[in-house]
XYZ file of C-alpha atoms in Angstrom:
228
model
C 0.000 0.000 0.000
C 1.545 3.315 -1.034
C 2.021 6.031 1.545
C -0.074 9.170 1.268
C 1.790 12.348 0.272
C 3.385 14.187 3.197
C 1.824 17.492 4.225
C 5.132 19.224 3.596
C 4.729 18.546 -0.111
C 1.548 20.575 -0.287
C 2.073 24.121 -1.628
C 0.624 25.907 1.408
C 1.314 23.362 4.136
C 2.709 24.874 7.363
C 6.467 25.237 7.200
C 6.674 25.155 3.415
C 7.965 27.912 1.156
C 4.449 28.479 -0.142
C 3.100 28.963 3.365
C 5.974 31.310 4.223
C 5.304 33.483 1.184
C 1.582 33.479 1.897
C 2.229 34.720 5.446
C 4.486 37.497 4.153
C 1.830 38.513 1.640
C -0.800 38.605 4.396
C 1.468 40.758 6.580
C 2.113 43.355 3.894
C -1.615 43.504 3.201
C -2.305 43.962 6.919
C -4.324 40.754 7.158
C -2.004 38.753 9.413
C -2.677 37.974 13.117
C -0.322 40.699 14.414
C -2.141 43.428 12.488
C -5.481 41.977 13.587
C -4.499 42.094 17.257
C -3.052 45.595 16.898
C -6.270 46.913 15.381
C -8.358 45.128 18.021
C -6.344 46.628 20.887
C -6.387 50.101 19.326
C -10.153 50.031 18.895
C -10.693 48.899 22.484
C -8.311 51.492 23.939
C -9.912 54.292 21.939
C -13.379 53.215 23.046
C -12.164 53.209 26.667
C -10.519 56.632 26.123
C -7.089 55.279 27.098
C -4.229 57.158 25.405
C -1.862 54.805 23.584
C 0.775 54.633 20.873
C 2.115 51.680 18.900
C 5.902 51.458 19.167
C 8.541 48.862 18.238
C 8.557 46.896 15.004
C 4.987 47.683 14.033
C 5.710 51.393 14.421
C 8.769 50.991 12.178
C 6.479 49.405 9.564
C 3.899 52.173 9.918
C 6.592 54.847 9.634
C 7.636 53.599 6.221
C 10.275 50.876 6.574
C 8.383 47.852 5.342
C 9.649 44.737 7.050
C 7.786 41.835 8.612
C 7.694 41.587 12.387
C 5.840 39.896 15.207
C 6.985 42.623 17.605
C 3.834 44.323 18.910
C 4.439 46.914 21.635
C 1.866 49.342 23.018
C 2.861 52.433 24.996
C 0.553 53.427 27.883
C 0.801 55.684 30.911
C 0.784 54.100 34.391
C -2.870 55.072 34.738
C -3.658 53.743 31.275
C -1.953 50.444 32.054
C -3.945 50.064 35.282
C -7.155 50.759 33.359
C -6.148 48.313 30.609
C -5.700 45.543 33.178
C -8.963 46.395 34.914
C -10.994 46.357 31.708
C -9.335 43.673 29.591
C -7.364 41.228 31.765
C -8.184 38.361 31.950
C -11.540 38.738 30.225
C -10.100 39.701 26.814
C -6.322 39.191 27.052
C -4.328 36.698 29.082
C -1.329 37.661 31.216
C 1.755 35.507 30.668
C 3.529 33.937 33.673
C 6.505 35.882 35.097
C 6.032 38.679 32.533
C 3.837 41.342 34.199
C 3.644 43.519 31.077
C 3.305 40.772 28.443
C -0.077 39.513 27.323
C -1.591 37.140 24.781
C -4.553 37.577 22.494
C -6.363 34.216 22.812
C -8.175 34.890 19.538
C -5.025 34.123 17.555
C -2.152 33.473 19.986
C -0.342 36.765 19.305
C 1.669 38.081 22.250
C 2.251 41.766 22.895
C 4.075 43.936 25.429
C 2.876 47.012 27.247
C 5.531 49.716 27.631
C 4.881 52.197 30.415
C 5.560 55.926 30.549
C 8.515 56.726 32.788
C 10.224 53.349 32.423
C 13.335 52.920 30.290
C 13.993 51.240 26.912
C 16.555 48.489 26.384
C 17.779 46.947 29.628
C 15.250 48.894 31.675
C 17.969 50.518 33.762
C 17.525 54.255 34.453
C 18.993 56.492 31.780
C 18.543 59.874 30.138
C 15.668 58.688 27.931
C 12.427 57.233 29.294
C 9.221 56.170 27.599
C 7.112 59.333 27.105
C 3.412 60.009 27.487
C 1.792 58.479 24.377
C -0.607 61.409 24.044
C 2.339 63.774 23.527
C 4.243 61.799 20.886
C 1.710 59.950 18.740
C 0.176 60.540 15.335
C -2.575 58.731 13.445
C -1.432 56.463 10.621
C -4.129 54.409 8.913
C -6.510 54.914 11.861
C -3.941 53.706 14.433
C -2.097 55.910 16.936
C 1.613 55.400 16.256
C 4.622 56.997 17.927
C 6.015 59.813 15.767
C 9.258 59.434 13.820
C 11.636 61.416 16.107
C 10.412 59.562 19.183
C 10.641 56.201 17.429
C 14.229 56.854 16.322
C 15.155 58.122 19.779
C 13.712 55.087 21.566
C 15.376 52.734 19.100
C 18.758 54.363 19.679
C 18.273 54.352 23.445
C 17.481 50.618 23.417
C 20.881 49.947 21.797
C 20.095 46.552 20.265
C 21.335 45.398 16.869
C 17.871 45.313 15.320
C 17.111 48.764 16.713
C 20.197 50.272 15.075
C 19.350 48.476 11.817
C 15.834 49.934 11.954
C 17.230 53.439 12.436
C 19.550 53.025 9.436
C 16.602 52.002 7.291
C 14.334 54.755 8.611
C 17.084 57.240 7.721
C 17.147 55.792 4.202
C 13.355 55.767 3.768
C 12.926 59.358 4.955
C 16.183 60.661 3.468
C 17.244 62.068 6.856
C 20.484 63.964 7.398
C 22.443 65.607 10.229
C 19.732 68.186 10.856
C 17.362 65.486 12.152
C 19.495 65.028 15.276
C 18.195 68.406 16.502
C 14.900 66.587 17.172
C 16.639 63.968 19.341
C 17.968 63.893 22.887
C 21.693 64.773 22.992
C 22.385 61.386 24.598
C 21.704 59.630 21.278
C 23.301 62.143 18.884
C 26.492 60.107 18.512
C 24.609 56.877 17.754
C 22.356 58.684 15.292
C 25.349 60.031 13.363
C 26.890 56.559 13.319
C 23.661 55.161 11.822
C 23.648 57.980 9.280
C 27.250 57.190 8.324
C 26.397 53.480 8.068
C 23.586 54.316 5.672
C 26.016 56.325 3.558
C 28.609 53.525 3.630
C 25.970 51.113 2.368
C 25.048 53.496 -0.442
C 28.713 53.890 -1.415
C 29.115 50.117 -1.460
C 26.061 49.708 -3.664
C 27.337 52.439 -5.993
C 30.709 50.674 -6.336
C 28.947 47.402 -7.088
C 26.913 49.095 -9.811
C 30.043 50.689 -11.233
C 31.879 47.355 -11.340
C 28.903 45.746 -13.019
C 28.827 48.481 -15.662
C 32.526 47.891 -16.350
C 31.972 44.150 -16.716
C 29.227 44.516 -19.302
C 31.006 47.359 -21.052
C 28.193 49.816 -20.565
C 25.922 47.751 -22.790
C 22.599 46.211 -21.926
C 23.043 43.171 -19.718
C 21.884 39.928 -21.245
C 21.935 36.832 -19.009
C 23.501 33.678 -20.357
C 21.060 31.531 -22.220
C 20.827 27.926 -21.142
């Protein structure tokens, strides 16, 4: 008796290339579980009149650097966080063990973190930059309150993680930022901002050299790939 085909051979079976591409497509169309949970939380917070702002990876996406992420962070004040827990935990969202500010949306399994005004990004140790009041630093993008670009860059630089620096480099590229943008940032992150700006320029110089070498190889003519 012949064995039935394995699920992995099916085009959209979980874990296959087809499934991976389908998930990416859903994310960029805003139909994935992370976007669904973000919109659900935003709608509930607005109805409850709790000031909020989306930060982290989803804010990077909203601010123009289009990359996939499952990083959903919501900025609330201390009072807003207390009200969030009173209204929505555990009736709507479940609190995760040993993580007092991390919750799960049982509708789809998406986890998200609450960041609280006055606490500190990165390691959480006190520093010159703390999480601000969301009402003072947010703007509406596609009906969602999102932290504004200067605050997003500043928090990313203050967190000092590899992905955060990479996000800043790409936000600089997307918005064509230059040295003048640092005037909108806390002096404590000026040096890191300039380093990200220089990294962006190094990448552009590298790409330009690659293009120049390619042009030399093909003699300035139209490139025609080898025919099999």
